[in-house]
CSV table of C-alpha atoms in Angstrom, one decimal:
chain,number,residue,atom,x,y,z
A,275,MET,CA,-3.6,-4.4,42.9
A,276,LYS,CA,-3.0,-4.4,39.8
A,277,LYS,CA,-1.9,-1.2,38.7
A,278,THR,CA,-4.2,0.4,36.3
A,279,VAL,CA,-3.6,2.1,33.4
A,280,VAL,CA,-6.7,4.5,32.8
A,281,LEU,CA,-7.7,4.8,28.3
A,282,TYR,CA,-9.7,7.4,26.6
A,283,PRO,CA,-10.1,6.1,22.7
A,284,GLY,CA,-11.3,9.5,20.0
A,285,LEU,CA,-14.6,9.1,18.9
A,286,ALA,CA,-13.4,7.1,16.0
A,287,VAL,CA,-13.3,3.8,14.8
A,288,SER,CA,-10.1,4.7,13.4
A,289,HIS,CA,-8.9,5.5,16.5
A,290,LEU,CA,-10.4,3.7,18.9
A,291,VAL,CA,-9.2,-0.1,17.4
A,292,PRO,CA,-5.1,0.6,17.5
A,293,MET,CA,-6.0,1.6,21.3
A,294,MET,CA,-7.5,-1.6,21.7
A,295,GLN,CA,-5.1,-3.4,20.8
A,296,LEU,CA,-2.0,-1.0,23.2
A,297,ALA,CA,-4.4,-2.5,26.2
A,298,ASP,CA,-3.7,-5.9,25.0
A,299,ALA,CA,0.0,-5.2,25.2
A,300,LEU,CA,-1.0,-3.2,28.3
A,301,LEU,CA,-3.1,-7.2,30.2
A,302,GLU,CA,-0.3,-9.1,28.6
A,303,GLN,CA,2.3,-6.9,31.0
A,304,GLY,CA,0.0,-7.6,34.0
A,305,TYR,CA,-2.2,-4.2,33.8
A,306,ALA,CA,-5.6,-4.0,34.5
A,307,VAL,CA,-7.0,-1.5,31.4
A,308,ALA,CA,-9.7,0.9,32.2
A,309,VAL,CA,-11.8,2.4,29.3
A,310,ALA,CA,-13.2,5.7,29.4
A,311,ILE,CA,-16.1,6.2,27.6
A,312,ILE,CA,-18.0,8.9,25.5
A,313,ASP,CA,-21.2,7.2,24.1
A,314,ILE,CA,-22.5,9.1,21.1
A,315,THR,CA,-24.5,6.1,20.3
A,316,ASN,CA,-27.3,6.2,20.9
A,317,GLU,CA,-28.3,9.1,18.5
A,318,HIS,CA,-26.7,8.8,16.0
A,319,ASN,CA,-26.6,4.9,14.6
A,320,LEU,CA,-22.3,4.6,13.6
A,321,PRO,CA,-19.9,2.4,12.8
A,322,PHE,CA,-18.7,4.1,15.9
A,323,ALA,CA,-21.0,2.7,18.1
A,324,ALA,CA,-20.6,-1.3,16.3
A,325,ALA,CA,-17.2,-0.6,17.0
A,326,VAL,CA,-17.5,-0.1,21.3
A,327,ASP,CA,-20.1,-3.1,21.1
A,328,ARG,CA,-17.8,-5.5,19.9
A,329,VAL,CA,-14.2,-4.5,21.3
A,330,VAL,CA,-16.8,-4.6,24.6
A,331,ALA,CA,-17.3,-8.3,23.6
A,332,SER,CA,-13.8,-9.5,22.9
A,333,LYS,CA,-12.5,-7.8,25.1
A,334,PRO,CA,-13.9,-9.0,29.2
A,335,SER,CA,-10.5,-8.5,30.6
A,336,VAL,CA,-11.0,-5.0,29.7
A,337,THR,CA,-13.4,-3.0,32.4
A,338,PHE,CA,-15.3,-0.2,30.2
A,339,HIS,CA,-17.3,2.7,31.9
A,340,THR,CA,-19.3,4.8,30.2
A,341,LEU,CA,-19.3,8.1,31.6
A,342,PRO,CA,-22.9,10.1,32.0
A,343,ARG,CA,-23.8,11.8,29.0
A,344,ILE,CA,-24.6,15.3,29.1
A,345,GLN,CA,-27.7,17.3,28.4
A,346,ASP,CA,-27.5,19.2,25.5
A,347,PRO,CA,-24.9,18.5,23.5
A,348,PRO,CA,-23.0,20.3,20.9
A,349,VAL,CA,-22.9,19.3,17.2
A,350,VAL,CA,-20.1,18.2,15.7
A,351,THR,CA,-20.2,19.0,12.3
A,352,SER,CA,-18.3,17.8,9.0
A,353,ASP,CA,-17.1,21.0,7.8
A,354,VAL,CA,-14.8,23.2,8.4
A,355,ARG,CA,-15.4,23.8,12.1
A,356,PHE,CA,-15.2,20.8,13.4
A,357,LEU,CA,-12.9,20.7,15.8
A,358,LEU,CA,-14.1,23.1,17.1
A,359,GLY,CA,-17.6,21.4,18.1
A,360,TYR,CA,-15.1,18.5,19.2
A,361,SER,CA,-13.4,20.1,21.5
A,362,GLU,CA,-16.0,21.2,23.2
A,363,LEU,CA,-18.0,18.3,23.7
A,364,VAL,CA,-14.5,16.6,25.1
A,365,ARG,CA,-14.6,19.6,27.2
A,366,ARG,CA,-17.5,19.3,28.3
A,367,TYR,CA,-17.2,15.4,29.9
A,368,ASN,CA,-14.1,16.7,31.5
A,369,VAL,CA,-16.0,16.8,34.3
A,370,HIS,CA,-17.2,13.5,34.4
A,371,LEU,CA,-13.9,12.2,33.8
A,372,GLY,CA,-12.2,13.8,36.4
A,373,GLU,CA,-15.2,11.9,38.9
A,374,PHE,CA,-13.9,8.8,37.3
A,375,LEU,CA,-10.5,9.3,37.5
A,376,ARG,CA,-11.0,9.8,41.5
A,377,SER,CA,-12.9,6.6,41.6
A,378,MET,CA,-10.3,4.9,41.5
A,379,PRO,CA,-9.2,3.3,44.6
A,380,PRO,CA,-5.8,6.4,46.2
A,381,ARG,CA,-3.2,5.5,43.7
A,382,SER,CA,-3.6,3.2,42.2
A,383,VAL,CA,-4.3,4.6,38.1
A,384,HIS,CA,-0.5,4.7,37.2
A,385,ALA,CA,-1.2,6.9,33.9
A,386,VAL,CA,-3.9,8.4,31.9
A,387,ILE,CA,-3.5,7.1,28.1
A,388,MET,CA,-5.7,9.4,25.8
A,389,ASP,CA,-6.5,9.9,22.2
A,390,SER,CA,-4.7,12.8,20.6
A,391,SER,CA,-7.9,13.8,20.1
A,392,MET,CA,-9.1,14.0,23.2
A,393,SER,CA,-6.1,15.9,24.6
A,394,SER,CA,-6.1,19.3,23.9
A,395,ALA,CA,-9.5,19.5,25.9
A,396,ALA,CA,-9.2,16.6,28.5
A,397,LEU,CA,-4.7,16.9,28.8
A,398,ASP,CA,-6.2,19.1,31.9
A,399,VAL,CA,-8.4,16.9,34.0
A,400,ALA,CA,-5.1,13.9,34.2
A,401,LYS,CA,-3.2,16.2,35.8
A,402,GLU,CA,-5.3,17.7,38.3
A,403,VAL,CA,-6.2,14.4,39.2
A,404,GLY,CA,-2.0,13.8,40.0
A,405,ILE,CA,-1.9,10.6,36.9
A,406,PRO,CA,0.7,10.5,34.7
A,407,ALA,CA,-0.8,12.1,31.1
A,408,TYR,CA,-0.3,10.0,27.5
A,409,ILE,CA,-0.6,11.1,23.4
A,410,PHE,CA,-2.3,8.3,21.7
A,411,VAL,CA,-0.8,9.5,17.9
A,412,ALA,CA,-3.6,6.7,16.0
A,413,TRP,CA,-1.4,8.1,13.1
A,414,SER,CA,2.0,8.3,11.7
A,415,ALA,CA,5.3,9.5,12.7
A,416,SER,CA,5.7,12.0,10.2
A,417,ALA,CA,2.5,13.3,9.8
A,418,LEU,CA,3.0,14.6,13.8
A,419,ALA,CA,6.6,15.8,13.7
A,420,VAL,CA,4.8,17.8,10.3
A,421,SER,CA,2.3,18.7,12.9
A,422,LEU,CA,3.8,19.8,16.2
A,423,GLN,CA,6.2,22.8,13.4
A,424,VAL,CA,2.9,23.7,12.3
A,425,PRO,CA,2.4,26.4,14.8
A,426,TRP,CA,6.4,27.7,13.6
A,427,ILE,CA,5.9,26.8,10.1
A,428,ARG,CA,5.2,30.7,9.0
A,429,THR,CA,5.5,33.9,10.7
A,430,GLU,CA,3.3,37.0,10.9
A,431,GLY,CA,3.0,38.3,7.6
A,432,GLN,CA,3.6,35.6,6.0
A,433,LEU,CA,1.4,34.4,3.2
A,434,SER,CA,-1.5,31.9,4.4
A,435,PHE,CA,-1.3,28.5,3.9
A,436,LYS,CA,-4.5,29.0,1.0
A,437,GLU,CA,-2.4,31.5,-0.9
A,438,LEU,CA,0.4,28.4,-0.7
A,439,GLY,CA,-1.1,26.3,-2.7
A,440,ASP,CA,0.9,23.4,-4.3
A,441,SER,CA,4.4,25.3,-2.8
A,442,PRO,CA,6.3,22.6,-1.2
A,443,LEU,CA,7.1,23.1,2.7
A,444,ASP,CA,10.2,22.0,4.3
A,445,PHE,CA,9.5,20.4,7.8
A,446,PHE,CA,11.9,18.7,9.7
A,447,GLY,CA,12.2,14.3,9.0
A,448,VAL,CA,10.4,14.1,5.7
A,449,PRO,CA,9.8,14.9,2.8
A,450,PRO,CA,8.4,18.3,1.1
A,451,ILE,CA,5.4,18.4,1.7
A,452,PRO,CA,3.1,21.0,-0.4
A,453,ALA,CA,0.7,23.3,1.8
A,454,SER,CA,-2.4,22.6,0.2
A,455,HIS,CA,-1.4,18.8,2.1
A,456,LEU,CA,-1.7,20.3,6.1
A,457,PHE,CA,-4.8,20.0,7.7
A,458,ARG,CA,-5.7,23.0,5.1
A,459,GLU,CA,-9.4,24.1,6.3
A,460,THR,CA,-8.6,24.3,8.9
A,461,LEU,CA,-5.3,26.4,8.3
A,462,GLU,CA,-6.5,28.3,5.9
A,463,ASP,CA,-6.5,31.4,7.6
A,464,PRO,CA,-4.6,32.1,9.9
A,465,LYS,CA,-6.6,34.7,12.2
A,466,SER,CA,-10.2,32.2,12.1
A,467,GLU,CA,-11.1,30.7,15.5
A,468,VAL,CA,-10.4,26.9,13.9
A,469,TYR,CA,-6.5,27.8,12.6
A,470,GLN,CA,-5.3,29.0,16.5
A,471,ALA,CA,-7.3,26.3,17.6
A,472,MET,CA,-5.8,23.8,15.3
A,473,VAL,CA,-2.4,25.1,16.4
A,474,ASN,CA,-3.1,24.9,20.6
A,475,SER,CA,-3.6,21.4,19.8
A,476,PHE,CA,-1.2,21.3,18.9
A,477,CYS,CA,1.4,23.1,21.1
A,478,LYS,CA,-0.6,21.1,24.0
A,479,TYR,CA,1.3,17.5,22.7
A,480,PHE,CA,4.2,19.5,24.9
A,481,GLU,CA,2.6,18.8,28.1
A,482,ALA,CA,1.9,15.5,27.7
A,483,ASN,CA,4.2,13.4,30.0
A,484,GLY,CA,4.6,10.8,26.5
A,485,ILE,CA,4.0,10.3,22.9
A,486,LEU,CA,2.8,6.4,22.2
A,487,VAL,CA,2.5,6.2,18.1
A,488,ASN,CA,1.6,3.9,16.0
A,489,THR,CA,4.6,3.4,14.0
A,490,THR,CA,7.4,1.5,13.7
A,491,ASP,CA,11.2,2.1,13.4
A,492,SER,CA,11.6,0.6,10.2
A,493,LEU,CA,9.3,2.6,8.1
A,494,GLU,CA,8.9,6.2,10.3
A,495,ALA,CA,12.7,6.3,11.2
A,496,ARG,CA,13.6,9.2,9.3
A,497,ALA,CA,10.3,11.2,11.6
A,498,LEU,CA,11.1,9.6,15.0
A,499,GLY,CA,14.3,10.4,14.6
A,500,ALA,CA,13.3,14.2,13.6
A,501,LEU,CA,11.4,14.1,17.0
A,502,LYS,CA,14.2,13.3,19.1
A,503,ASP,CA,17.0,15.5,17.5
A,504,PRO,CA,17.4,18.9,19.2
A,505,ARG,CA,16.9,20.5,16.1
A,506,PHE,CA,13.9,19.7,16.3
A,507,LEU,CA,11.8,23.0,16.9
A,508,PRO,CA,13.2,26.3,16.2
A,509,ARG,CA,12.9,27.7,20.3
A,510,GLY,CA,13.7,26.4,23.4
A,511,GLU,CA,11.3,27.4,24.8
A,512,PHE,CA,8.6,23.4,23.4
A,513,ILE,CA,10.5,19.9,24.2
A,514,VAL,CA,9.4,16.7,22.4
A,515,PRO,CA,8.0,14.7,25.2
A,516,PRO,CA,9.7,11.5,25.0
A,517,VAL,CA,8.0,9.8,22.3
A,518,TYR,CA,7.6,5.7,22.4
A,519,SER,CA,7.2,3.9,18.6
A,520,VAL,CA,4.5,0.9,19.5
A,521,GLY,CA,3.7,-0.1,16.4
A,522,PRO,CA,1.7,-1.9,13.6
A,523,LEU,CA,-1.6,-1.7,16.6
A,524,VAL,CA,-4.2,-2.9,13.9
A,525,GLU,CA,-6.1,-5.3,13.9
A,526,LYS,CA,-5.5,-9.3,12.9
A,527,GLY,CA,-7.0,-11.0,11.1
A,528,GLY,CA,-9.7,-13.2,11.6
A,529,GLU,CA,-10.5,-11.0,14.9
A,530,ARG,CA,-13.9,-10.1,13.5
A,531,THR,CA,-15.8,-12.7,15.7
A,532,THR,CA,-18.9,-13.9,12.9
A,533,LYS,CA,-21.2,-16.8,12.4
A,534,GLU,CA,-20.2,-17.9,8.4
A,535,LYS,CA,-18.1,-16.8,6.0
A,536,HIS,CA,-18.9,-13.2,5.1
A,537,GLU,CA,-19.7,-13.1,0.8
A,538,CYS,CA,-16.9,-10.8,-0.4
A,539,LEU,CA,-13.9,-13.5,1.5
A,540,ALA,CA,-15.9,-16.5,-0.3
A,541,TRP,CA,-15.2,-15.1,-3.8
A,542,LEU,CA,-12.0,-14.5,-3.6
A,543,ASP,CA,-11.4,-17.9,-2.5
A,544,LYS,CA,-13.3,-18.5,-6.3
A,545,GLN,CA,-10.3,-15.7,-7.9
A,546,PRO,CA,-6.4,-16.0,-8.7
A,547,GLU,CA,-3.5,-15.5,-6.4
A,548,GLN,CA,-3.1,-10.9,-6.9
A,549,SER,CA,-5.6,-11.1,-9.7
A,550,VAL,CA,-7.9,-8.5,-7.9
A,551,VAL,CA,-8.2,-4.7,-7.1
A,552,PHE,CA,-9.3,-4.5,-3.8
A,553,LEU,CA,-11.7,-0.7,-2.8
A,554,CYS,CA,-12.1,0.5,0.3
A,555,PHE,CA,-12.4,4.3,1.3
A,556,GLY,CA,-12.7,3.8,5.4
A,557,SER,CA,-15.7,4.2,7.4
A,558,LEU,CA,-16.0,8.1,6.2
A,559,GLY,CA,-14.9,7.8,3.5
A,560,PHE,CA,-17.9,8.3,0.0
A,561,HIS,CA,-18.1,10.0,-3.4
A,562,THR,CA,-20.4,11.8,-5.3
A,563,GLU,CA,-22.9,9.9,-7.7
A,564,ASP,CA,-20.3,11.1,-10.9
A,565,GLN,CA,-17.5,10.1,-8.8
A,566,LEU,CA,-18.7,6.7,-8.6
A,567,LYS,CA,-20.3,6.1,-11.6
A,568,GLU,CA,-16.1,6.9,-12.6
A,569,ILE,CA,-15.5,4.6,-11.3
A,570,ALA,CA,-17.0,1.9,-11.8
A,571,THR,CA,-16.3,3.5,-15.8
A,572,GLY,CA,-12.8,1.7,-15.2
A,573,LEU,CA,-12.6,-1.3,-13.2
A,574,GLU,CA,-14.7,-2.2,-16.4
A,575,ARG,CA,-12.6,-0.8,-18.5
A,576,SER,CA,-9.2,-2.2,-17.2
A,577,GLY,CA,-10.6,-5.7,-17.7
A,578,HIS,CA,-9.1,-6.8,-14.0
A,579,ARG,CA,-11.3,-8.5,-10.9
A,580,PHE,CA,-12.5,-5.8,-8.2
A,581,LEU,CA,-14.0,-6.0,-4.9
A,582,TRP,CA,-15.9,-2.5,-4.5
A,583,VAL,CA,-17.1,-0.9,-0.6
A,584,VAL,CA,-19.5,1.3,-1.5
A,585,ARG,CA,-20.7,3.5,0.6
A,586,ASP,CA,-23.5,6.8,0.1
A,587,PRO,CA,-22.9,10.4,2.0
A,588,PRO,CA,-24.1,10.8,5.0
A,589,ARG,CA,-27.1,12.5,5.7
A,590,GLY,CA,-27.3,15.8,7.0
A,591,ASN,CA,-23.7,18.2,7.8
A,592,ASN,CA,-23.7,16.4,11.4
A,593,SER,CA,-20.0,14.8,11.6
A,594,PHE,CA,-22.0,11.8,13.4
A,595,ALA,CA,-24.5,11.8,10.6
A,596,VAL,CA,-26.8,9.0,9.4
A,597,TYR,CA,-24.6,5.8,6.6
A,598,GLY,CA,-27.9,5.1,4.8
A,599,GLU,CA,-28.3,1.7,2.3
A,600,PRO,CA,-26.9,2.8,-0.6
A,601,ASP,CA,-28.7,1.8,-4.2
A,602,LEU,CA,-25.8,0.2,-6.1
A,603,ASP,CA,-28.7,0.7,-9.2
A,604,THR,CA,-29.0,4.3,-9.1
A,605,LEU,CA,-25.3,5.1,-8.3
A,606,LEU,CA,-23.7,3.5,-10.8
A,607,PRO,CA,-24.0,2.5,-14.7
A,608,GLU,CA,-26.9,1.4,-16.3
A,609,GLY,CA,-25.6,-2.5,-16.7
A,610,PHE,CA,-22.4,-2.0,-14.9
A,611,LEU,CA,-23.5,-4.7,-12.5
A,612,GLU,CA,-24.2,-7.1,-15.1
A,613,ARG,CA,-21.6,-6.2,-17.4
A,614,THR,CA,-19.2,-7.0,-14.4
A,615,ASN,CA,-20.8,-10.2,-13.2
A,616,GLY,CA,-18.1,-12.8,-12.4
A,617,ARG,CA,-14.8,-10.2,-12.5
A,618,GLY,CA,-16.2,-8.0,-10.1
A,619,LEU,CA,-18.4,-8.3,-6.6
A,620,VAL,CA,-19.5,-4.6,-5.6
A,621,VAL,CA,-19.8,-5.0,-1.1
A,622,LYS,CA,-22.1,-2.8,0.0
A,623,ARG,CA,-21.0,-0.1,3.4
A,624,TRP,CA,-18.8,-2.9,4.9
A,625,ALA,CA,-15.7,-5.5,4.0
A,626,PRO,CA,-13.3,-7.3,7.0
A,627,GLN,CA,-11.2,-5.0,5.5
A,628,VAL,CA,-7.6,-6.9,7.4
A,629,ASP,CA,-9.2,-10.5,6.3
A,630,VAL,CA,-10.2,-9.2,2.2
A,631,LEU,CA,-6.6,-7.6,2.7
A,632,CYS,CA,-4.3,-11.0,3.9
A,633,HIS,CA,-6.7,-12.9,1.3
A,634,LYS,CA,-3.9,-14.6,-2.0
A,635,ALA,CA,-6.7,-12.8,-4.2
A,636,VAL,CA,-5.8,-9.4,-3.3
A,637,GLY,CA,-3.5,-7.8,-5.5
A,638,ALA,CA,-3.6,-4.0,-5.1
A,639,PHE,CA,-5.7,-1.7,-2.5
A,640,VAL,CA,-7.0,1.3,-3.6
A,641,THR,CA,-7.2,3.5,-0.3
A,642,HIS,CA,-7.6,6.6,1.6
A,643,CYS,CA,-4.9,7.2,3.2
A,644,GLY,CA,-5.9,6.3,7.2
A,645,TRP,CA,-3.3,5.5,8.6
A,646,ASN,CA,-4.9,2.6,9.7
A,647,SER,CA,-5.8,0.8,6.5
A,648,VAL,CA,-2.2,1.9,5.9
A,649,GLN,CA,-0.7,-0.6,8.0
A,650,GLU,CA,-3.1,-3.4,6.8
A,651,GLY,CA,-1.5,-2.6,3.7
A,652,ILE,CA,1.6,-3.3,4.6
A,653,MET,CA,1.0,-6.0,6.6
A,654,ALA,CA,-0.8,-8.2,4.1
A,655,GLY,CA,2.4,-6.9,1.4
A,656,VAL,CA,0.3,-4.9,-0.7
A,657,PRO,CA,0.7,-2.6,-3.1
A,658,MET,CA,-0.9,1.0,-2.6
A,659,LEU,CA,-3.3,3.2,-4.9
A,660,CYS,CA,-3.7,6.2,-2.8
A,661,TRP,CA,-6.2,8.5,-2.9
A,662,PRO,CA,-6.7,10.5,0.7
A,663,LEU,CA,-10.2,11.8,1.0
A,664,TYR,CA,-10.0,14.3,4.7
A,665,ALA,CA,-7.6,15.3,7.9
A,666,GLU,CA,-3.9,13.9,7.3
A,667,GLN,CA,-4.2,11.3,4.3
A,668,LYS,CA,-2.8,14.2,2.1
A,669,MET,CA,0.0,14.1,3.9
A,670,ASN,CA,0.6,10.3,4.5
A,671,LYS,CA,-0.4,9.8,0.9
A,672,VAL,CA,3.0,12.1,0.5
A,673,PHE,CA,4.7,9.7,2.4
A,674,MET,CA,3.6,7.0,1.0
A,675,VAL,CA,5.1,8.3,-2.3
A,676,GLU,CA,8.0,9.4,-1.8
A,677,GLU,CA,9.2,8.2,1.4
A,678,PHE,CA,7.7,4.7,1.7
A,679,GLY,CA,8.1,3.1,-1.6
A,680,VAL,CA,4.4,1.3,-1.4
A,681,GLY,CA,2.0,3.0,-3.1
A,682,VAL,CA,1.5,5.5,-6.0
A,683,ASP,CA,-0.9,9.2,-6.6
A,684,VAL,CA,-4.2,8.7,-8.0
A,685,VAL,CA,-3.1,12.7,-8.9
A,686,GLY,CA,-7.1,13.3,-9.6
A,687,TRP,CA,-8.6,13.8,-6.0
A,688,GLN,CA,-6.6,17.0,-6.5
A,689,GLN,CA,-9.4,18.9,-9.6
A,690,GLY,CA,-12.5,17.0,-7.5
A,691,LEU,CA,-13.0,14.4,-10.0
A,692,VAL,CA,-10.8,11.2,-10.4
A,693,LYS,CA,-11.5,10.1,-14.0
A,694,ALA,CA,-12.1,6.8,-15.1
A,695,GLU,CA,-9.1,6.8,-17.5
A,696,GLU,CA,-7.1,7.7,-14.8
A,697,VAL,CA,-8.8,4.8,-12.9
A,698,GLU,CA,-7.8,2.3,-15.8
A,699,VAL,CA,-4.3,3.4,-16.3
A,700,LYS,CA,-3.0,3.1,-12.7
A,701,VAL,CA,-5.3,-0.2,-11.7
A,702,ARG,CA,-2.9,-1.5,-14.7
A,703,LEU,CA,0.2,0.2,-13.2
A,704,VAL,CA,0.2,-1.9,-10.2
A,705,LEU,CA,-1.2,-5.0,-11.5
A,706,GLU,CA,0.4,-5.6,-14.8
A,707,SER,CA,4.1,-3.3,-15.1
A,708,GLU,CA,7.8,-3.4,-13.9
A,709,GLN,CA,6.6,-0.3,-11.4
A,710,GLY,CA,4.0,-2.3,-9.4
A,711,GLU,CA,6.0,-5.0,-9.2
A,712,ARG,CA,9.0,-2.2,-7.8
A,713,LEU,CA,6.2,-1.6,-5.2
A,714,ARG,CA,5.1,-5.3,-4.3
A,715,ALA,CA,8.4,-6.1,-3.4
A,716,ARG,CA,9.1,-2.8,-1.5
A,717,VAL,CA,6.1,-3.8,0.5
A,718,THR,CA,6.5,-7.1,1.0
A,719,SER,CA,10.4,-6.6,2.6
A,720,LEU,CA,8.3,-3.7,5.1
A,721,LYS,CA,5.8,-5.9,5.3
A,722,GLU,CA,8.7,-8.6,7.4
A,723,ALA,CA,10.4,-6.2,8.8
A,724,ALA,CA,6.9,-4.6,10.4
A,725,ALA,CA,5.8,-8.2,11.0
A,726,SER,CA,9.1,-8.0,13.6
A,727,ALA,CA,8.3,-5.1,15.3
A,728,TRP,CA,6.9,-7.1,18.2
A,729,LYS,CA,8.7,-9.5,19.0
A,730,ASP,CA,11.1,-10.6,21.4
A,731,ALA,CA,14.2,-7.7,20.9
A,732,GLY,CA,12.0,-6.2,17.9
A,733,SER,CA,11.8,-2.1,18.1
A,734,SER,CA,8.0,-1.0,19.6
A,735,ARG,CA,8.4,-4.2,22.3
A,736,ALA,CA,11.7,-2.7,23.0
A,737,ALA,CA,10.1,1.5,22.9
A,738,PHE,CA,7.2,-0.1,24.4
A,739,GLY,CA,9.1,-1.6,26.7
A,740,GLN,CA,11.1,1.6,27.9
A,741,PHE,CA,7.9,3.4,27.8
A,742,LEU,CA,6.8,0.9,30.9
A,743,LEU,CA,10.3,1.8,32.6
A,744,ASP,CA,9.5,5.1,32.5
A,745,LEU,CA,6.7,4.8,33.8
A,746,ALA,CA,7.7,3.2,36.8
A,747,ASP,CA,10.2,5.4,37.1
A,748,LEU,CA,7.5,8.0,37.3
A,749,GLY,CA,5.5,6.8,39.2
A,750,MET,CA,8.7,6.4,41.9
A,751,GLU,CA,9.2,10.2,41.9
A,752,GLN,CA,5.9,10.5,42.8
A,753,GLY,CA,5.4,8.9,45.6
A,754,ARG,CA,8.4,10.3,47.6
A,755,ALA,CA,6.8,13.6,46.6
């Protein structure tokens, strides 16, 4: 009987995709892989629904099990109480996750690897069944290092993160982080239910048998070293479990199977090398109508070619809300599409980002700083303009600019509106200036290092091998128990 690893992905495209790349790595090592899925797709037309369908169709060697649907699922809002609703949703599925794990042949499951967003609610389920539990972090090791130190960064009576504003905080293993760049809305009030839930979720990481992080030693040596340093935490009651850097786990170009080439790729084929700025803000990223008009004006004034993915804001306050079809004539300045016809292309809702970034015509990437996008940009060797929107993206922006040296900060987001003047200036900076050339040289060197991480003797292959060895040792210990 094959050794089986159960994967329990988070309910977002950005978390599902890298975990499915991890499934491929496990298959290559002879493991059977089973994926437990919470089905939230019947009521909501999500990008997540399409991603699930795609991976199920593309991975016949993986067993997918949809957990039975719960009755009256809690509403997961997109406001500050998101974490509470999400955690309650996952917790309500614990009984079905436990039933699924117990239905597997005895001792056949060697580990459960669950997404970090599922761990606070579901980690105990694996332990109750007697299966080693690992956490998969789909974001950076630097953001992980910050998160694990958050419970101790302030003490009773000190200023809250909200009161600290942009004051820099010193965390071990990363550059100084402005307090406003943390999970600010969640951590604003230390007496709130949301704050306690966030801190408790970070503390839960210490109970895992190990943490797999979607990153590479070459990119985040400092943060990874800090996570293994005995000085990392100020108190001795918590010990960071083994951390394995197993990235970059990103989609490869051409993995999305379509009947014909996407229109934007055909358009890029006609553009000069490194001449196009690509703007895309993730599967959940959107801007107001005012912001879209500022972006359009800045792009037009820059004189540079552009490929821009535009989406409508979702309808309603549900975090799993439906996205509509954007009306470009309403959202963009009058006559913009006509005036930029030929040197610009606006795509509605979605574009094959990996294929676009890897295209030789792309010379810059305006990104929301989601971790998958950061790594995809690095793997393509494209310098970035950093425009964070939510979650840990503000922290990622700091790492990208201050630590990795792969991007420039689009500062207007901090005031709530990036003006057209800044869009124009920053696009010109990356595509025309010596600073832009230095960024390109830096990201190219990181691209080469990341490309070798999974090759023989590469750092991520070695870390993954160590994880499998440690897992085997843990299984032997449990077998003797």
